[in-house]
Amino acid sequence: MTPKFPVTTPSLHSALKTSVAQYFDQGELKSRGNGQLYAKAIIILTGMIALYVHLIFFTPAWYFALPECVFLGLFITATGFNVMHDGSHGSFSTRTWINTLAGATLECLGGSAYIWKVKHCILHHTFTNVEGVDDDINIGYLMRVNAHQRKLKMHRFQHLYCWFLYMMVYFVWVFQVDYQRYFTGRVGPVPMPRMSPVEHLKFWTGKLVNATLFLVLPISRIGAAHALIGLAITMATAGIALTIVFQLAHTVEHTDFPLPDTDQNQLPDEFAIHQIATTANFATQSRIVTWLVGGLNFQIEHHLFPKVAHVHYPEISRIVRRICQERNIPYVEHTTVRKAVGAHLRHLQTMGRA
Ligand SMILES: [Zn+2]
């Protein structure tokens, strides 16, 4: 059973929603994607496809191929952050089919869009940092990311070996965990809604397309050894990039890991306060970081307004900060990526020793 949130009236969430709706009304703006987002999507998708085609069909010398694999990994992650992620939340466009198409880029990149929706859009976005429900903080015995998880001796070194695990995240997701979730029908301990025959077909079509693009074609064009080395570099780069962005948003110093009470299975705070307490922003003044990570550095705003396209988060954050300040609600932000990485590693150190 997933936990409940207490109902408070008037809730912070409704106050935030009213102010943000006013912002869109006054500026006569659409809350979904705009020209700026579509131009960015075209640049990123073109870059990713161009790198892939050059690597597979033009067989560059190794000293070009290696950095190109690193860049392909970064472009894959950027596609995830800027196209797939907004599509999966329905914020890329006002048209459902465009959102589905944007979300389906994940199928080509190896993950099931259906399972992602359950894991990310429902469980992670609702029960953020709740042990046993939010699968993002379920790393098994390998790491201890909150005080409710069992501590093992090896966790003392987790701030050092985490980088190796982050490199492996994308491999494990595509080649193991997705299948595990598919066959058990669960994301962690939480059962997924039953998949329709069409969803089953999409799952297997996606896996087939991904295997063709990332294994069959490369191996047939450039040989197994080169193809597998290239794939390893690409996936390790993408793994680190995508994990670090999500870790900097939730598993850093000063974010909470609340538990529901045992009597009523109810969390301590209403939904919006829970989201703000379990989430942190980082490097919001950096336009480059904001552009690259698809506004996920404004993670507080993303958790409060997941159906708003990320290009609006910088403006919305002004409203959220003001209301938090007025109500004395702590709003966690690390001003640079370096400081946020430091806060993540110190959090891991504390969890490994405590
Ligand atoms: Zn999200």
XYZ file of C-alpha atoms and ligand atoms in Angstrom:
355
model
C 0.000 0.000 0.000
C 1.382 3.391 -0.963
C 1.170 6.060 1.813
C -1.296 8.965 1.989
C -0.717 12.695 2.347
C -2.543 14.718 5.018
C -5.194 17.060 3.608
C -4.801 20.699 4.662
C -7.049 23.568 3.609
C -6.058 25.926 2.208
C -3.082 23.914 1.002
C 0.283 25.323 -0.019
C -0.100 23.503 -3.330
C -3.327 25.353 -4.198
C -1.722 28.720 -3.306
C 1.251 27.911 -5.565
C -0.995 26.728 -8.381
C -3.089 29.913 -8.229
C -0.022 32.177 -8.412
C 1.533 30.192 -11.265
C -1.767 30.150 -13.202
C -1.875 33.958 -12.811
C 1.641 34.198 -14.249
C 0.590 32.251 -17.366
C -2.672 34.212 -17.719
C -1.045 37.625 -17.350
C 1.687 36.824 -19.881
C -0.813 34.999 -22.161
C 1.629 32.106 -22.182
C 1.148 28.384 -22.826
C 2.376 26.172 -19.983
C 3.501 23.422 -22.399
C 6.467 23.536 -24.795
C 7.166 26.559 -27.016
C 9.401 27.414 -29.979
C 12.413 27.652 -27.674
C 11.876 24.055 -26.503
C 11.295 22.690 -30.019
C 14.412 24.415 -31.400
C 16.420 22.893 -28.564
C 14.906 19.435 -29.198
C 15.861 19.661 -32.900
C 19.459 20.690 -32.068
C 19.904 17.847 -29.552
C 18.244 15.128 -31.661
C 20.215 16.209 -34.762
C 23.479 16.152 -32.788
C 22.736 12.693 -31.401
C 21.776 11.213 -34.796
C 24.757 12.863 -36.551
C 27.213 11.407 -34.015
C 25.621 7.959 -34.276
C 25.704 7.970 -38.096
C 29.308 9.216 -38.169
C 30.443 6.549 -35.695
C 28.653 3.628 -37.363
C 28.734 4.467 -41.080
C 31.877 6.589 -41.466
C 34.140 4.578 -39.086
C 36.339 7.449 -37.852
C 39.878 6.812 -36.527
C 39.951 5.747 -32.855
C 41.169 9.145 -31.645
C 38.019 10.702 -33.108
C 35.762 7.774 -32.243
C 36.519 7.755 -28.479
C 35.550 11.401 -27.812
C 32.597 10.992 -30.181
C 31.342 8.098 -28.014
C 31.600 10.346 -24.926
C 29.646 13.077 -26.754
C 27.085 10.516 -27.970
C 26.544 9.521 -24.320
C 26.034 13.195 -23.404
C 23.637 13.778 -26.309
C 21.663 10.661 -25.314
C 21.353 12.060 -21.775
C 20.386 15.492 -23.129
C 17.671 13.816 -25.232
C 16.442 12.104 -22.075
C 16.362 15.347 -20.077
C 15.020 17.704 -22.759
C 12.753 15.593 -24.973
C 11.839 12.260 -23.343
C 11.354 13.589 -19.814
C 9.006 16.428 -20.816
C 7.165 14.059 -23.186
C 6.646 11.467 -20.444
C 5.136 14.136 -18.164
C 2.906 15.440 -20.970
C 4.570 18.873 -20.809
C 6.418 18.837 -24.160
C 3.336 19.772 -26.183
C -0.418 20.342 -25.866
C -0.883 17.449 -28.327
C -0.912 13.984 -26.771
C 0.614 12.268 -29.801
C 3.627 14.624 -29.769
C 4.165 13.916 -26.056
C 3.914 10.165 -26.749
C 6.433 10.495 -29.573
C 8.828 12.555 -27.398
C 8.441 9.999 -24.576
C 9.016 7.141 -27.033
C 12.585 8.341 -27.705
C 13.291 6.344 -24.548
C 12.309 3.105 -26.328
C 15.005 3.722 -28.997
C 17.510 4.445 -26.216
C 16.716 1.165 -24.462
C 14.219 1.882 -21.674
C 10.512 1.078 -21.568
C 8.409 4.277 -21.661
C 5.584 2.473 -19.806
C 7.773 1.350 -16.912
C 9.396 4.809 -16.768
C 5.966 6.415 -16.354
C 5.171 4.177 -13.376
C 8.620 4.457 -11.796
C 9.292 8.145 -12.424
C 6.095 10.048 -13.208
C 3.986 8.261 -10.562
C 6.093 6.723 -7.776
C 9.112 9.045 -7.710
C 7.094 12.207 -8.329
C 4.468 11.429 -5.689
C 6.425 9.653 -2.954
C 9.755 11.429 -3.386
C 12.461 10.080 -1.037
C 9.990 7.779 0.780
C 11.877 4.612 1.646
C 10.272 1.485 0.185
C 8.173 3.380 -2.386
C 10.469 5.759 -4.320
C 12.543 3.389 -6.431
C 15.137 6.108 -7.151
C 16.551 5.667 -3.630
C 16.458 1.871 -3.827
C 20.036 0.906 -4.703
C 19.889 -2.382 -2.806
C 22.732 -3.219 -0.421
C 25.284 -1.435 -2.644
C 24.636 2.039 -1.232
C 22.958 3.565 1.804
C 21.360 6.852 0.799
C 19.119 7.495 3.813
C 19.083 6.771 7.521
C 16.231 4.218 7.205
C 18.382 1.840 5.146
C 20.593 -0.885 6.625
C 24.227 0.103 7.090
C 27.035 -2.179 5.956
C 30.779 -1.703 6.517
C 31.441 -1.081 2.835
C 29.139 1.983 2.871
C 31.983 3.859 4.564
C 33.570 4.041 1.100
C 30.379 4.670 -0.882
C 31.319 8.295 -1.656
C 34.301 6.860 -3.555
C 32.903 3.784 -5.302
C 29.556 5.461 -6.177
C 31.133 6.732 -9.420
C 31.653 3.195 -10.668
C 28.027 2.312 -9.858
C 26.779 5.469 -11.593
C 28.722 4.432 -14.709
C 26.841 1.126 -14.648
C 23.336 2.569 -14.106
C 22.338 2.826 -17.777
C 23.592 -0.718 -18.608
C 21.773 -2.212 -15.651
C 18.583 -0.281 -16.464
C 18.458 -1.331 -20.130
C 19.750 -4.884 -19.905
C 18.566 -6.067 -16.478
C 16.234 -3.965 -14.318
C 13.728 -3.160 -17.087
C 13.262 -6.913 -17.753
C 13.073 -7.651 -14.029
C 10.259 -5.073 -13.660
C 8.518 -6.363 -16.787
C 8.515 -10.011 -15.694
C 7.691 -9.394 -12.009
C 5.141 -6.651 -12.790
C 6.643 -4.551 -9.986
C 8.764 -1.458 -9.560
C 10.670 -2.296 -6.379
C 8.011 -3.625 -3.984
C 5.148 -1.682 -5.643
C 2.976 -3.543 -8.216
C 2.585 -1.849 -11.628
C -0.848 -1.492 -13.254
C -1.415 -4.435 -15.616
C 0.065 -3.826 -19.094
C -2.326 -3.998 -22.050
C -1.446 -6.178 -25.094
C -0.444 -2.949 -26.911
C 1.935 -2.030 -24.041
C 3.499 -5.510 -24.211
C 3.986 -5.060 -27.959
C 5.551 -1.601 -27.417
C 7.918 -3.022 -24.781
C 9.278 -5.731 -27.081
C 9.343 -3.471 -30.174
C 11.368 -0.931 -28.195
C 13.834 -3.542 -26.998
C 14.203 -4.869 -30.573
C 14.752 -1.386 -32.052
C 17.316 -0.588 -29.336
C 19.198 -3.878 -29.837
C 19.235 -3.268 -33.610
C 20.544 0.303 -33.225
C 23.094 -0.281 -30.470
C 24.232 -3.892 -31.005
C 23.296 -5.480 -34.362
C 24.079 -2.517 -36.662
C 27.319 -1.440 -34.924
C 28.627 -5.020 -34.720
C 27.850 -5.704 -38.389
C 29.464 -2.405 -39.488
C 32.587 -2.076 -37.323
C 33.052 -5.493 -35.670
C 32.137 -6.775 -32.220
C 35.193 -5.515 -30.303
C 35.003 -1.910 -31.527
C 31.211 -1.834 -31.240
C 31.231 -3.085 -27.643
C 34.023 -0.714 -26.548
C 32.110 2.193 -28.131
C 28.863 1.103 -26.486
C 30.569 0.779 -23.086
C 32.020 4.327 -23.298
C 28.715 5.786 -24.506
C 26.610 4.060 -21.850
C 29.045 4.772 -18.997
C 29.066 8.496 -19.896
C 25.280 8.616 -20.117
C 25.005 6.661 -16.833
C 27.136 9.135 -14.889
C 25.445 12.186 -16.434
C 21.897 11.022 -15.779
C 22.540 9.674 -12.286
C 24.358 12.740 -11.045
C 21.549 15.096 -12.144
C 18.936 13.049 -10.251
C 21.196 12.557 -7.206
C 21.951 16.279 -6.917
C 18.214 16.905 -6.722
C 17.296 14.523 -3.906
C 20.209 12.825 -2.142
C 22.177 15.788 -0.885
C 22.656 17.452 2.486
C 19.490 19.093 3.863
C 16.907 17.081 1.894
C 14.483 14.946 3.939
C 13.575 11.265 3.786
C 10.203 11.244 5.612
C 8.416 8.019 6.564
C 4.643 7.507 6.885
C 3.302 6.830 10.390
C 2.630 3.196 11.197
C -1.034 3.650 12.273
C -2.525 5.380 9.273
C 0.260 5.041 6.707
C 0.208 8.834 6.411
C 3.171 11.072 5.592
C 3.886 14.021 7.926
C 3.381 16.883 5.433
C 0.953 17.853 2.720
C 2.025 17.113 -0.857
C 3.703 20.450 -1.756
C 5.652 20.726 1.515
C 6.769 17.114 1.094
C 8.065 17.852 -2.426
C 9.958 20.979 -1.316
C 11.468 19.232 1.735
C 12.724 16.230 -0.259
C 14.126 18.175 -3.220
C 16.980 20.607 -3.884
C 17.790 22.949 -6.766
C 21.299 23.503 -8.092
C 23.133 26.007 -10.299
C 19.910 27.800 -11.233
C 21.854 30.929 -12.267
C 23.728 28.977 -14.947
C 21.957 29.204 -18.297
C 24.241 26.516 -19.743
C 23.390 24.002 -16.991
C 19.668 24.852 -17.286
C 19.793 24.365 -21.073
C 21.681 21.070 -20.906
C 19.780 19.352 -18.083
C 16.329 20.323 -19.314
C 15.565 22.527 -16.312
C 16.100 19.624 -13.919
C 18.345 21.929 -11.859
C 14.993 23.607 -10.978
C 13.905 20.279 -9.506
C 11.678 21.865 -6.808
C 9.615 23.597 -9.492
C 9.607 20.410 -11.575
C 8.204 18.409 -8.652
C 5.534 21.023 -7.962
C 4.613 21.527 -11.629
C 5.639 18.434 -13.618
C 3.092 19.198 -16.339
C 4.649 22.609 -17.056
C 7.389 22.550 -19.730
C 10.845 23.044 -18.245
C 11.530 26.257 -20.211
C 9.187 28.068 -17.773
C 10.909 26.934 -14.550
C 13.264 29.934 -14.087
C 10.257 32.319 -13.959
C 8.121 29.963 -11.859
C 10.961 29.578 -9.333
C 10.650 33.288 -8.454
C 7.016 32.695 -7.430
C 7.831 29.506 -5.481
C 10.735 31.157 -3.625
C 8.606 34.175 -2.695
C 5.787 32.046 -1.296
C 8.253 29.793 0.588
C 9.910 32.871 2.081
C 6.553 34.348 3.154
C 5.625 31.087 4.888
C 9.066 30.304 6.335
C 9.400 27.075 4.369
C 13.052 26.021 3.831
C 13.975 26.014 0.122
C 17.238 24.133 -0.514
C 19.497 25.297 -3.306
C 23.185 24.712 -4.081
C 24.494 27.614 -6.122
C 26.896 25.670 -8.376
C 27.215 22.114 -9.708
C 30.498 21.766 -7.790
C 28.835 22.715 -4.499
C 25.920 20.357 -5.207
C 28.306 17.456 -5.967
C 30.090 18.259 -2.678
C 26.739 18.188 -0.839
C 25.909 14.819 -2.435
C 29.272 13.268 -1.512
C 29.102 14.617 2.063
C 25.590 13.170 2.364
C 26.925 9.772 1.223
C 29.803 10.034 3.712
C 27.381 10.824 6.550
C 25.095 7.922 5.597
C 28.075 5.591 5.309
C 29.369 6.438 8.764
C 26.274 7.257 10.825
Zn 10.163 14.198 -13.717
